[in-house]
Amino acid sequence: MSEFETPVLDNHLHLDPVRGRGIEAVKEFARAGGTHLLVVNKPSWHLGDLPTGRDSFEPVFETTVEAVERATDVLPGRAWPVLGVHPALISRLVDAGSTPEEAREVMGEGIDLAAAYVESGRALALKSGRPHYEIDEEVWEASNGVLRHALARGAERDCVVQLHTESSEDLTEIAEWAEERGLAREKVVKHFAGGRLEGPTPSVISRREELRRAAEGGEPFLMETDFIDDPDRPGAVLGPKTVPRRVEWLREEGYGVGIETAHVETPRRLYDIDTWAELA
């Protein structure tokens, strides 16, 4: 497949220029036919100490922004940063002695800093969510407080909020929270989604069966690998070549409209980016 037959965008992956493959993973993506990346900052504890406030998040965000700049230099298109706070941070902070409310405040400050990056044009979107594992009610409520705060900041910046949440085919409640705060539900994007989802826009993990469901559903969707760039887990979750390879598979299966949806129309609609123009 020629790299210019279509833009090929991975909507959610991580780069670790310190411990991981970093720019080599980007080169692998590009060699396979990939053109555009949305790079999400790794969880803060992977790149440093547990945060204690707003300024603690800056080194993590700066590492991601610098990785994106290097990635853009080697891509046919370009990369953009998605910045925010991984929802599992609340458990790490509580385990270290914080109350759920104190943890919520720290995480909210991280979201505020990420929103400032969006406002300045140094990031494209925000990341938030809630734990996908069992937690007690007080931590659950605090986590939802962080999520609602992120949706409010997304509404103020009119930007996408990518979500890390429990597995579900119905997250209408979160979409309604977004609309209550002035953020269109389509700009809430469920990371690691399956091929069907009520409420937010799905960023579909690039497995054939889920992509087929999404392409046949006829609704807006994106594609991702959730590559985590961890030397202790090479290739996890999916490797950098996966999205380009799945695009070729979709083409062979006759899902050309689905390719257009995931790599041209949905990015334009949600992020206001023109993937074809970036190739030009």
Tab-separated table of C-alpha atoms in Angstrom:
chain	number	residue	atom	x	y	z
A	1	MET	CA	0.000	0.000	0.000
A	2	SER	CA	1.403	3.387	-0.971
A	3	GLU	CA	1.688	5.714	2.009
A	4	PHE	CA	-0.292	8.297	0.029
A	5	GLU	CA	-3.275	6.120	-0.879
A	6	THR	CA	-4.823	7.369	2.346
A	7	PRO	CA	-3.746	9.093	5.532
A	8	VAL	CA	-3.222	6.519	8.299
A	9	LEU	CA	-3.716	7.847	11.820
A	10	ASP	CA	-3.130	6.022	15.104
A	11	ASN	CA	-5.356	7.878	17.545
A	12	HIS	CA	-3.766	6.651	20.781
A	13	LEU	CA	-0.269	5.407	21.494
A	14	HIS	CA	2.518	6.234	23.918
A	15	LEU	CA	6.190	7.015	23.399
A	16	ASP	CA	8.885	6.678	26.026
A	17	PRO	CA	12.090	8.319	24.738
A	18	VAL	CA	13.892	7.483	27.990
A	19	ARG	CA	13.274	3.764	28.529
A	20	GLY	CA	11.354	2.663	25.456
A	21	ARG	CA	11.810	2.562	21.693
A	22	GLY	CA	10.781	6.169	21.235
A	23	ILE	CA	11.495	7.475	17.754
A	24	GLU	CA	12.328	3.978	16.465
A	25	ALA	CA	8.710	2.979	17.049
A	26	VAL	CA	7.609	6.012	15.032
A	27	LYS	CA	9.901	5.038	12.182
A	28	GLU	CA	8.447	1.519	12.219
A	29	PHE	CA	4.936	2.982	12.019
A	30	ALA	CA	5.937	5.177	9.077
A	31	ARG	CA	7.689	2.354	7.203
A	32	ALA	CA	4.477	0.324	7.453
A	33	GLY	CA	2.482	3.146	5.849
A	34	GLY	CA	1.495	5.220	8.879
A	35	THR	CA	1.283	8.971	8.455
A	36	HIS	CA	-0.172	10.610	11.586
A	37	LEU	CA	-0.028	9.976	15.354
A	38	LEU	CA	-1.799	11.195	18.449
A	39	VAL	CA	0.732	10.620	21.215
A	40	VAL	CA	-0.670	10.377	24.747
A	41	ASN	CA	1.603	11.065	27.685
A	42	LYS	CA	2.522	7.987	29.660
A	43	PRO	CA	1.254	7.723	33.248
A	44	SER	CA	3.194	10.200	35.345
A	45	TRP	CA	4.716	7.535	37.601
A	46	HIS	CA	6.343	5.896	34.559
A	47	LEU	CA	8.434	8.999	33.899
A	48	GLY	CA	9.108	10.259	37.396
A	49	ASP	CA	7.868	10.489	40.978
A	50	LEU	CA	4.249	10.657	42.026
A	51	PRO	CA	2.949	14.181	41.402
A	52	THR	CA	2.114	16.477	44.279
A	53	GLY	CA	0.539	19.348	42.338
A	54	ARG	CA	0.272	21.186	39.044
A	55	ASP	CA	3.983	21.751	38.470
A	56	SER	CA	4.753	18.068	39.037
A	57	PHE	CA	3.066	17.187	35.761
A	58	GLU	CA	5.129	19.573	33.629
A	59	PRO	CA	8.177	17.278	33.104
A	60	VAL	CA	5.884	14.471	31.901
A	61	PHE	CA	4.047	16.781	29.512
A	62	GLU	CA	7.266	18.331	28.214
A	63	THR	CA	8.728	14.878	27.562
A	64	THR	CA	5.665	14.045	25.466
A	65	VAL	CA	5.698	17.330	23.555
A	66	GLU	CA	9.386	16.855	22.715
A	67	ALA	CA	8.741	13.267	21.588
A	68	VAL	CA	5.947	14.543	19.327
A	69	GLU	CA	8.251	17.131	17.765
A	70	ARG	CA	10.770	14.406	16.936
A	71	ALA	CA	8.020	12.146	15.606
A	72	THR	CA	6.749	14.854	13.276
A	73	ASP	CA	10.232	15.127	11.775
A	74	VAL	CA	10.106	11.515	10.534
A	75	LEU	CA	6.423	11.149	9.609
A	76	PRO	CA	4.918	11.796	6.158
A	77	GLY	CA	2.224	13.723	8.037
A	78	ARG	CA	2.665	14.811	11.625
A	79	ALA	CA	2.017	13.996	15.288
A	80	TRP	CA	0.096	15.811	18.007
A	81	PRO	CA	0.251	15.545	21.826
A	82	VAL	CA	-2.712	14.461	23.950
A	83	LEU	CA	-2.035	15.436	27.558
A	84	GLY	CA	-3.728	14.628	30.826
A	85	VAL	CA	-3.868	12.398	33.863
A	86	HIS	CA	-4.180	8.624	33.883
A	87	PRO	CA	-7.136	7.653	36.109
A	88	ALA	CA	-5.128	4.959	37.927
A	89	LEU	CA	-3.083	7.748	39.508
A	90	ILE	CA	-5.794	8.106	42.139
A	91	SER	CA	-5.043	4.616	43.460
A	92	ARG	CA	-1.311	5.312	43.523
A	93	LEU	CA	-1.844	8.532	45.469
A	94	VAL	CA	-4.272	6.946	47.924
A	95	ASP	CA	-1.912	4.020	48.469
A	96	ALA	CA	0.842	6.564	49.210
A	97	GLY	CA	-1.266	8.176	51.940
A	98	SER	CA	-3.490	10.770	50.252
A	99	THR	CA	-7.211	10.888	50.863
A	100	PRO	CA	-9.389	10.418	47.751
A	101	GLU	CA	-10.289	14.116	47.900
A	102	GLU	CA	-6.630	15.151	48.117
A	103	ALA	CA	-5.851	12.867	45.174
A	104	ARG	CA	-8.732	14.378	43.211
A	105	GLU	CA	-7.324	17.858	43.777
A	106	VAL	CA	-3.837	16.867	42.575
A	107	MET	CA	-5.262	15.198	39.472
A	108	GLY	CA	-7.467	18.201	38.765
A	109	GLU	CA	-4.391	20.418	38.832
A	110	GLY	CA	-2.787	18.125	36.263
A	111	ILE	CA	-5.845	18.473	34.041
A	112	ASP	CA	-5.664	22.249	34.434
A	113	LEU	CA	-2.046	22.266	33.266
A	114	ALA	CA	-2.890	20.029	30.300
A	115	ALA	CA	-5.711	22.412	29.385
A	116	ALA	CA	-3.225	25.285	29.429
A	117	TYR	CA	-1.120	23.373	26.885
A	118	VAL	CA	-4.207	23.001	24.694
A	119	GLU	CA	-5.013	26.703	25.031
A	120	SER	CA	-1.474	27.649	23.963
A	121	GLY	CA	-1.591	25.288	20.967
A	122	ARG	CA	1.056	22.927	22.346
A	123	ALA	CA	-1.409	20.039	22.724
A	124	LEU	CA	-4.409	18.960	20.706
A	125	ALA	CA	-6.618	17.240	23.274
A	126	LEU	CA	-6.991	16.157	26.888
A	127	LYS	CA	-6.871	12.733	28.517
A	128	SER	CA	-8.843	11.678	31.582
A	129	GLY	CA	-11.158	8.863	32.680
A	130	ARG	CA	-11.843	6.625	35.643
A	131	PRO	CA	-10.367	3.319	36.851
A	132	HIS	CA	-11.329	0.174	34.972
A	133	TYR	CA	-10.753	-2.002	38.052
A	134	GLU	CA	-12.600	-2.428	41.351
A	135	ILE	CA	-12.296	0.473	43.791
A	136	ASP	CA	-14.264	1.615	46.820
A	137	GLU	CA	-17.128	4.087	46.565
A	138	GLU	CA	-15.185	7.089	47.871
A	139	VAL	CA	-12.417	6.616	45.301
A	140	TRP	CA	-15.019	6.030	42.567
A	141	GLU	CA	-16.771	9.304	43.357
A	142	ALA	CA	-13.477	11.204	43.458
A	143	SER	CA	-12.508	9.651	40.117
A	144	ASN	CA	-15.755	10.761	38.553
A	145	GLY	CA	-15.085	14.221	39.950
A	146	VAL	CA	-11.769	14.320	38.092
A	147	LEU	CA	-13.498	13.120	34.919
A	148	ARG	CA	-16.215	15.771	35.118
A	149	HIS	CA	-13.545	18.405	35.723
A	150	ALA	CA	-11.739	17.290	32.561
A	151	LEU	CA	-14.965	17.481	30.566
A	152	ALA	CA	-15.488	21.030	31.796
A	153	ARG	CA	-11.954	21.994	30.761
A	154	GLY	CA	-12.526	20.339	27.391
A	155	ALA	CA	-15.671	22.415	26.940
A	156	GLU	CA	-13.769	25.607	27.756
A	157	ARG	CA	-11.097	24.743	25.176
A	158	ASP	CA	-13.550	23.120	22.725
A	159	CYS	CA	-11.244	20.121	22.463
A	160	VAL	CA	-11.535	16.363	22.519
A	161	VAL	CA	-11.263	14.558	25.840
A	162	GLN	CA	-9.911	11.036	25.420
A	163	LEU	CA	-11.169	8.645	28.075
A	164	HIS	CA	-9.595	5.661	29.787
A	165	THR	CA	-12.529	3.863	31.439
A	166	GLU	CA	-14.006	0.482	32.188
A	167	SER	CA	-14.939	-1.677	29.200
A	168	SER	CA	-18.479	-0.870	28.105
A	169	GLU	CA	-20.641	-0.522	25.023
A	170	ASP	CA	-22.739	2.172	26.712
A	171	LEU	CA	-21.150	5.269	28.235
A	172	THR	CA	-24.143	7.525	27.640
A	173	GLU	CA	-23.904	8.881	31.185
A	174	ILE	CA	-20.460	10.347	30.518
A	175	ALA	CA	-21.623	11.785	27.191
A	176	GLU	CA	-24.468	13.475	29.056
A	177	TRP	CA	-22.034	14.877	31.621
A	178	ALA	CA	-20.073	16.386	28.730
A	179	GLU	CA	-23.154	17.976	27.187
A	180	GLU	CA	-24.189	19.407	30.567
A	181	ARG	CA	-20.834	21.213	30.615
A	182	GLY	CA	-21.029	22.409	27.021
A	183	LEU	CA	-18.862	19.797	25.309
A	184	ALA	CA	-20.375	17.948	22.355
A	185	ARG	CA	-20.657	14.238	23.105
A	186	GLU	CA	-18.833	13.371	19.884
A	187	LYS	CA	-15.753	15.123	21.300
A	188	VAL	CA	-15.648	12.597	24.120
A	189	VAL	CA	-13.546	9.750	22.726
A	190	LYS	CA	-13.433	6.345	24.400
A	191	HIS	CA	-9.909	4.974	24.111
A	192	PHE	CA	-9.582	1.178	23.748
A	193	ALA	CA	-13.165	0.894	22.563
A	194	GLY	CA	-14.844	-1.967	20.784
A	195	GLY	CA	-16.599	-1.571	17.482
A	196	ARG	CA	-19.922	-0.511	19.022
A	197	LEU	CA	-20.395	2.244	21.582
A	198	GLU	CA	-23.300	4.374	22.773
A	199	GLY	CA	-22.475	7.914	23.874
A	200	PRO	CA	-18.845	8.886	23.099
A	201	THR	CA	-16.981	8.343	19.841
A	202	PRO	CA	-15.091	5.026	19.869
A	203	SER	CA	-11.343	4.883	19.329
A	204	VAL	CA	-11.357	1.250	18.297
A	205	ILE	CA	-8.552	-1.042	19.371
A	206	SER	CA	-7.238	-2.339	16.041
A	207	ARG	CA	-8.351	-5.936	16.160
A	208	ARG	CA	-10.038	-7.255	13.058
A	209	GLU	CA	-13.341	-8.266	14.619
A	210	GLU	CA	-13.831	-4.890	16.318
A	211	LEU	CA	-12.813	-2.931	13.233
A	212	ARG	CA	-15.275	-4.907	11.143
A	213	ARG	CA	-18.063	-4.049	13.589
A	214	ALA	CA	-17.124	-0.377	13.497
A	215	ALA	CA	-16.844	-0.215	9.705
A	216	GLU	CA	-20.179	-1.964	9.229
A	217	GLY	CA	-21.868	0.253	11.820
A	218	GLY	CA	-21.517	3.353	9.672
A	219	GLU	CA	-20.857	5.681	12.627
A	220	PRO	CA	-17.789	7.878	13.261
A	221	PHE	CA	-14.822	6.008	14.723
A	222	LEU	CA	-11.046	6.160	15.045
A	223	MET	CA	-8.359	3.474	15.154
A	224	GLU	CA	-5.612	2.935	17.711
A	225	THR	CA	-2.984	0.528	19.009
A	226	ASP	CA	-2.510	1.739	22.594
A	227	PHE	CA	1.173	0.884	22.075
A	228	ILE	CA	2.707	1.514	25.504
A	229	ASP	CA	6.422	1.592	24.578
A	230	ASP	CA	7.536	-0.367	27.631
A	231	PRO	CA	10.750	-2.408	27.297
A	232	ASP	CA	9.396	-4.876	29.851
A	233	ARG	CA	6.337	-5.486	27.651
A	234	PRO	CA	7.546	-5.198	24.040
A	235	GLY	CA	4.734	-4.813	21.522
A	236	ALA	CA	2.057	-4.224	24.148
A	237	VAL	CA	-0.788	-3.560	23.667
A	238	LEU	CA	-0.482	-3.662	19.881
A	239	GLY	CA	2.695	-2.849	17.961
A	240	PRO	CA	3.292	0.347	15.971
A	241	LYS	CA	2.761	-1.377	12.598
A	242	THR	CA	-0.730	-2.574	13.481
A	243	VAL	CA	-2.878	0.364	12.335
A	244	PRO	CA	-1.273	0.582	8.858
A	245	ARG	CA	-1.614	-3.179	8.466
A	246	ARG	CA	-5.259	-3.093	9.550
A	247	VAL	CA	-5.961	-0.286	7.092
A	248	GLU	CA	-4.636	-2.500	4.328
A	249	TRP	CA	-6.803	-5.355	5.616
A	250	LEU	CA	-9.877	-3.092	5.666
A	251	ARG	CA	-9.135	-2.154	2.059
A	252	GLU	CA	-8.854	-5.800	1.047
A	253	GLU	CA	-12.158	-6.527	2.788
A	254	GLY	CA	-13.905	-3.724	0.893
A	255	TYR	CA	-14.266	-1.258	3.749
A	256	GLY	CA	-12.991	1.806	1.907
A	257	VAL	CA	-15.698	3.994	3.432
A	258	GLY	CA	-14.613	2.873	6.895
A	259	ILE	CA	-11.026	3.883	6.135
A	260	GLU	CA	-12.207	7.324	5.034
A	261	THR	CA	-14.294	7.612	8.189
A	262	ALA	CA	-11.503	6.691	10.605
A	263	HIS	CA	-8.595	8.527	8.998
A	264	VAL	CA	-10.108	11.559	7.279
A	265	GLU	CA	-13.672	12.392	8.273
A	266	THR	CA	-13.637	11.660	12.014
A	267	PRO	CA	-10.289	13.404	12.667
A	268	ARG	CA	-11.600	16.459	10.804
A	269	ARG	CA	-14.891	16.418	12.659
A	270	LEU	CA	-13.474	15.915	16.148
A	271	TYR	CA	-10.007	17.464	16.122
A	272	ASP	CA	-10.414	19.921	13.240
A	273	ILE	CA	-7.363	18.445	11.537
A	274	ASP	CA	-7.059	17.779	7.822
A	275	THR	CA	-4.969	14.658	7.474
A	276	TRP	CA	-4.745	14.989	3.696
A	277	ALA	CA	-3.537	18.599	3.949
A	278	GLU	CA	-0.873	17.579	6.456
A	279	LEU	CA	0.436	15.077	3.905
A	280	ALA	CA	0.607	17.789	1.271
